[in-house]
Amino acid sequence: MRSSAAPTPALLLPLLLLVSLVATLLLPAGPAAARGAVVDPMVGAPQRGECYLLTRQQADTEVANPVAARDCQQVHTAWAAGATEVPESIPLSAQSTALQKFASRACGDLAGRYIGSGKAYATSTYLRYVFLPSEELQAQGARWVSCVVAAQKSGQLQRTTRISPLRVKGLNPEPVAACLDAKRRVLACEFAHRYRGIAGTTVVGRMTPERAATLARRYCPRKAGRGYLASTRNVEDNIHVLICWRRTRK
């Protein structure tokens, strides 16, 4: 599914959903498992630092981990942050709420160690995606979820030849600090933009559009002025960052 929501004039709805999962079927045990052979649950799992050339649509909708890793010196749009084994007690199905929660936490941990977390991640252009093993790998006994990170640019994934992503620190981390274009899509502030994220505060608990709007009215005017926009971004389980956007002239 897509990992952003359409903005409204006064309040950007939560821009990013951290888990890109769609329906998939549980697979029966493969030939190796049937024979009682030793199975490696991490078979075929990507290694941190692998690069992929994905479109935003592929990243938002595909379930299986990208298999066409490429030389990171070539143009690419995403990097693997790693993979984590899924416990046997959790169904390896994208329909499983337990798997979605496990995958979200796992990807948050993997990406946090790779590119950073918290407010720095929330006010950057980075996205996090979760993928499952392919059907072929699942038939061989694979039981893992992978985490892939990418930078967004105006509704697409930004193409780059950077061998590894920049690790973000602090609020609005340059050069991947997030701004908004004329259509209120996220892109790096080095490109022409209309709004810049200039403040963020951590919010704990369930987030709804109504709660986000109330918090924005209290917090953003003194940070970003009367013409502010606001959005929330989920960074961990029940932990969000409220971002205030100030209009710029660039």
GROMACS .gro file of C-alpha atoms in nm:
model
  250
    1MET     CA    1   0.000   0.000   0.000
    2ARG     CA    2   0.107   0.360  -0.045
    3SER     CA    3   0.305   0.511   0.240
    4SER     CA    4   0.175   0.867   0.230
    5ALA     CA    5  -0.158   1.039   0.274
    6ALA     CA    6  -0.296   1.334   0.079
    7PRO     CA    7  -0.253   1.669   0.260
    8THR     CA    8  -0.534   1.904   0.353
    9PRO     CA    9  -0.503   2.286   0.338
   10ALA     CA   10  -0.470   2.332   0.714
   11LEU     CA   11  -0.321   2.002   0.816
   12LEU     CA   12  -0.119   1.743   0.632
   13LEU     CA   13  -0.253   1.402   0.721
   14PRO     CA   14   0.011   1.155   0.840
   15LEU     CA   15   0.253   1.151   0.552
   16LEU     CA   16   0.412   0.820   0.591
   17LEU     CA   17   0.300   0.470   0.677
   18LEU     CA   18   0.606   0.281   0.775
   19VAL     CA   19   0.508  -0.070   0.658
   20SER     CA   20   0.453  -0.144   0.290
   21LEU     CA   21   0.259  -0.475   0.310
   22VAL     CA   22  -0.019  -0.621   0.097
   23ALA     CA   23  -0.209  -0.951   0.112
   24THR     CA   24  -0.009  -1.268   0.062
   25LEU     CA   25  -0.079  -1.636   0.127
   26LEU     CA   26   0.088  -1.868   0.370
   27LEU     CA   27   0.289  -2.124   0.181
   28PRO     CA   28   0.303  -2.495   0.263
   29ALA     CA   29   0.626  -2.646   0.382
   30GLY     CA   30   0.871  -2.697   0.100
   31PRO     CA   31   1.042  -3.018  -0.001
   32ALA     CA   32   1.336  -2.962   0.236
   33ALA     CA   33   1.107  -2.909   0.536
   34ALA     CA   34   0.899  -3.212   0.437
   35ARG     CA   35   1.208  -3.433   0.439
   36GLY     CA   36   1.312  -3.301   0.780
   37ALA     CA   37   1.628  -3.143   0.638
   38VAL     CA   38   1.801  -2.861   0.822
   39VAL     CA   39   1.641  -2.534   0.709
   40ASP     CA   40   1.805  -2.194   0.727
   41PRO     CA   41   1.529  -1.941   0.811
   42MET     CA   42   1.752  -1.658   0.683
   43VAL     CA   43   1.812  -1.813   0.341
   44GLY     CA   44   1.812  -1.542   0.074
   45ALA     CA   45   1.792  -1.256   0.325
   46PRO     CA   46   1.946  -0.930   0.202
   47GLN     CA   47   2.260  -0.793   0.362
   48ARG     CA   48   2.283  -0.438   0.489
   49GLY     CA   49   2.411  -0.205   0.220
   50GLU     CA   50   2.267  -0.384  -0.083
   51CYS     CA   51   2.131  -0.134  -0.338
   52TYR     CA   52   1.814  -0.150  -0.548
   53LEU     CA   53   1.658   0.047  -0.829
   54LEU     CA   54   1.293   0.065  -0.723
   55THR     CA   55   1.012   0.294  -0.825
   56ARG     CA   56   0.785   0.443  -0.559
   57GLN     CA   57   0.501   0.225  -0.686
   58GLN     CA   58   0.709  -0.091  -0.652
   59ALA     CA   59   0.820   0.001  -0.301
   60ASP     CA   60   0.465   0.088  -0.196
   61THR     CA   61   0.293  -0.220  -0.335
   62GLU     CA   62   0.527  -0.517  -0.377
   63VAL     CA   63   0.553  -0.781  -0.106
   64ALA     CA   64   0.865  -0.981  -0.196
   65ASN     CA   65   1.205  -0.834  -0.120
   66PRO     CA   66   1.373  -0.690  -0.431
   67VAL     CA   67   1.599  -0.954  -0.584
   68ALA     CA   68   1.782  -0.740  -0.839
   69ALA     CA   69   2.049  -0.588  -0.615
   70ARG     CA   70   2.289  -0.374  -0.816
   71ASP     CA   71   2.633  -0.219  -0.787
   72CYS     CA   72   2.589   0.075  -0.552
   73GLN     CA   73   2.809   0.287  -0.778
   74GLN     CA   74   2.530   0.267  -1.036
   75VAL     CA   75   2.212   0.474  -1.009
   76HIS     CA   76   1.978   0.334  -0.745
   77THR     CA   77   1.693   0.448  -0.521
   78ALA     CA   78   1.710   0.228  -0.211
   79TRP     CA   79   1.940   0.050   0.031
   80ALA     CA   80   1.883  -0.263   0.239
   81ALA     CA   81   1.908  -0.197   0.612
   82GLY     CA   82   1.909  -0.571   0.684
   83ALA     CA   83   1.672  -0.851   0.777
   84THR     CA   84   1.537  -1.015   1.094
   85GLU     CA   85   1.414  -1.369   1.150
   86VAL     CA   86   1.041  -1.402   1.219
   87PRO     CA   87   0.950  -1.629   1.513
   88GLU     CA   88   0.759  -1.947   1.432
   89SER     CA   89   0.469  -1.822   1.644
   90ILE     CA   90   0.400  -1.541   1.396
   91PRO     CA   91   0.236  -1.630   1.062
   92LEU     CA   92   0.447  -1.520   0.764
   93SER     CA   93   0.145  -1.354   0.607
   94ALA     CA   94   0.097  -0.987   0.530
   95GLN     CA   95  -0.260  -1.024   0.655
   96SER     CA   96  -0.128  -1.104   1.003
   97THR     CA   97  -0.155  -0.816   1.249
   98ALA     CA   98   0.113  -0.983   1.458
   99LEU     CA   99   0.350  -0.987   1.161
  100GLN     CA  100   0.278  -0.623   1.080
  101LYS     CA  101   0.359  -0.518   1.437
  102PHE     CA  102   0.670  -0.735   1.448
  103ALA     CA  103   0.788  -0.605   1.109
  104SER     CA  104   0.732  -0.242   1.204
  105ARG     CA  105   0.941  -0.279   1.519
  106ALA     CA  106   1.208  -0.479   1.339
  107CYS     CA  107   1.241  -0.228   1.057
  108GLY     CA  108   1.250   0.059   1.304
  109ASP     CA  109   1.541  -0.107   1.484
  110LEU     CA  110   1.730  -0.200   1.166
  111ALA     CA  111   1.683   0.139   1.003
  112GLY     CA  112   1.758   0.319   1.328
  113ARG     CA  113   2.100   0.154   1.347
  114TYR     CA  114   2.160   0.227   0.977
  115ILE     CA  115   2.030   0.580   0.918
  116GLY     CA  116   1.907   0.712   1.254
  117SER     CA  117   1.574   0.744   1.428
  118GLY     CA  118   1.342   0.971   1.625
  119LYS     CA  119   1.307   1.337   1.527
  120ALA     CA  120   1.604   1.317   1.291
  121TYR     CA  121   1.434   1.043   1.088
  122ALA     CA  122   1.093   1.211   1.110
  123THR     CA  123   1.221   1.540   0.966
  124SER     CA  124   1.429   1.376   0.693
  125THR     CA  125   1.327   1.264   0.345
  126TYR     CA  126   1.385   0.899   0.432
  127LEU     CA  127   1.119   0.629   0.404
  128ARG     CA  128   1.126   0.278   0.550
  129TYR     CA  129   0.979  -0.025   0.375
  130VAL     CA  130   0.927  -0.385   0.488
  131PHE     CA  131   0.941  -0.685   0.254
  132LEU     CA  132   0.892  -1.061   0.287
  133PRO     CA  133   1.084  -1.348   0.122
  134SER     CA  134   0.966  -1.450  -0.222
  135GLU     CA  135   0.738  -1.754  -0.253
  136GLU     CA  136   1.036  -1.954  -0.379
  137LEU     CA  137   1.244  -1.863  -0.073
  138GLN     CA  138   0.955  -1.933   0.163
  139ALA     CA  139   0.928  -2.279   0.008
  140GLN     CA  140   1.295  -2.327   0.103
  141GLY     CA  141   1.219  -2.236   0.463
  142ALA     CA  142   1.290  -1.862   0.466
  143ARG     CA  143   1.124  -1.682   0.760
  144TRP     CA  144   1.239  -1.324   0.769
  145VAL     CA  145   1.135  -0.967   0.709
  146SER     CA  146   1.369  -0.720   0.545
  147CYS     CA  147   1.392  -0.345   0.590
  148VAL     CA  148   1.474  -0.116   0.299
  149VAL     CA  149   1.530   0.259   0.319
  150ALA     CA  150   1.495   0.520   0.047
  151ALA     CA  151   1.477   0.898   0.012
  152GLN     CA  152   1.166   1.055  -0.138
  153LYS     CA  153   1.145   1.341  -0.385
  154SER     CA  154   0.808   1.489  -0.484
  155GLY     CA  155   0.616   1.163  -0.470
  156GLN     CA  156   0.893   0.947  -0.617
  157LEU     CA  157   1.206   0.782  -0.484
  158GLN     CA  158   1.516   0.993  -0.534
  159ARG     CA  159   1.777   0.850  -0.768
  160THR     CA  160   2.132   0.856  -0.639
  161THR     CA  161   2.480   0.709  -0.677
  162ARG     CA  162   2.557   0.746  -0.308
  163ILE     CA  163   2.700   0.413  -0.194
  164SER     CA  164   2.530   0.431   0.145
  165PRO     CA  165   2.264   0.662   0.293
  166LEU     CA  166   2.363   0.947   0.519
  167ARG     CA  167   2.309   0.886   0.889
  168VAL     CA  168   2.080   1.154   1.027
  169LYS     CA  169   2.132   1.340   1.354
  170GLY     CA  170   1.934   1.619   1.513
  171LEU     CA  171   1.627   1.804   1.387
  172ASN     CA  172   1.605   1.876   1.012
  173PRO     CA  173   1.927   1.691   0.922
  174GLU     CA  174   2.104   1.833   0.617
  175PRO     CA  175   2.137   1.747   0.332
  176VAL     CA  176   1.830   1.523   0.367
  177ALA     CA  177   1.618   1.768   0.567
  178ALA     CA  178   1.256   1.751   0.455
  179CYS     CA  179   1.077   2.035   0.278
  180LEU     CA  180   0.750   2.045   0.083
  181ASP     CA  181   0.706   2.140  -0.282
  182ALA     CA  182   0.417   2.343  -0.426
  183LYS     CA  183   0.198   2.032  -0.419
  184ARG     CA  184   0.299   1.964  -0.056
  185ARG     CA  185   0.505   1.658  -0.141
  186VAL     CA  186   0.822   1.584   0.055
  187LEU     CA  187   1.161   1.651  -0.102
  188ALA     CA  188   1.507   1.757   0.016
  189CYS     CA  189   1.537   2.126   0.095
  190GLU     CA  190   1.816   2.167  -0.162
  191PHE     CA  191   1.544   2.160  -0.429
  192ALA     CA  192   1.288   2.435  -0.491
  193HIS     CA  193   1.026   2.419  -0.217
  194ARG     CA  194   0.742   2.611  -0.054
  195TYR     CA  195   0.757   2.489   0.307
  196ARG     CA  196   1.038   2.385   0.536
  197GLY     CA  197   1.010   2.165   0.844
  198ILE     CA  198   1.142   2.382   1.124
  199ALA     CA  199   1.016   2.224   1.446
  200GLY     CA  200   0.914   1.888   1.581
  201THR     CA  201   0.787   1.750   1.908
  202THR     CA  202   0.746   1.390   2.020
  203VAL     CA  203   0.393   1.272   2.098
  204VAL     CA  204   0.317   0.943   2.275
  205GLY     CA  205  -0.006   0.750   2.232
  206ARG     CA  206  -0.267   0.692   1.963
  207MET     CA  207  -0.267   0.957   1.693
  208THR     CA  208  -0.580   1.067   1.511
  209PRO     CA  209  -0.630   1.357   1.269
  210GLU     CA  210  -0.834   1.536   1.539
  211ARG     CA  211  -0.560   1.498   1.799
  212ALA     CA  212  -0.293   1.605   1.549
  213ALA     CA  213  -0.492   1.919   1.460
  214THR     CA  214  -0.537   2.011   1.827
  215LEU     CA  215  -0.167   1.964   1.902
  216ALA     CA  216  -0.069   2.161   1.592
  217ARG     CA  217  -0.285   2.458   1.694
  218ARG     CA  218  -0.113   2.465   2.032
  219TYR     CA  219   0.243   2.412   1.918
  220CYS     CA  220   0.303   2.526   1.559
  221PRO     CA  221   0.195   2.895   1.546
  222ARG     CA  222   0.476   3.003   1.780
  223LYS     CA  223   0.726   2.789   1.591
  224ALA     CA  224   0.628   2.839   1.228
  225GLY     CA  225   0.401   3.144   1.217
  226ARG     CA  226   0.038   3.186   1.124
  227GLY     CA  227   0.065   3.029   0.780
  228TYR     CA  228   0.202   2.700   0.910
  229LEU     CA  229   0.127   2.348   0.796
  230ALA     CA  230   0.157   2.047   1.024
  231SER     CA  231   0.195   1.673   0.987
  232THR     CA  232   0.263   1.374   1.208
  233ARG     CA  233   0.497   1.089   1.145
  234ASN     CA  234   0.503   0.757   1.327
  235VAL     CA  235   0.857   0.664   1.433
  236GLU     CA  236   0.794   0.377   1.679
  237ASP     CA  237   0.499   0.192   1.828
  238ASN     CA  238   0.265   0.466   1.956
  239ILE     CA  239   0.540   0.727   1.927
  240HIS     CA  240   0.491   1.006   1.676
  241VAL     CA  241   0.661   1.331   1.581
  242LEU     CA  242   0.449   1.638   1.514
  243ILE     CA  243   0.622   1.846   1.247
  244CYS     CA  244   0.557   2.216   1.188
  245TRP     CA  245   0.620   2.351   0.838
  246ARG     CA  246   0.692   2.719   0.772
  247ARG     CA  247   0.633   2.879   0.434
  248THR     CA  248   0.953   2.984   0.256
  249ARG     CA  249   1.038   3.194  -0.045
  250LYS     CA  250   1.271   2.943  -0.213
   0.00000   0.00000   0.00000
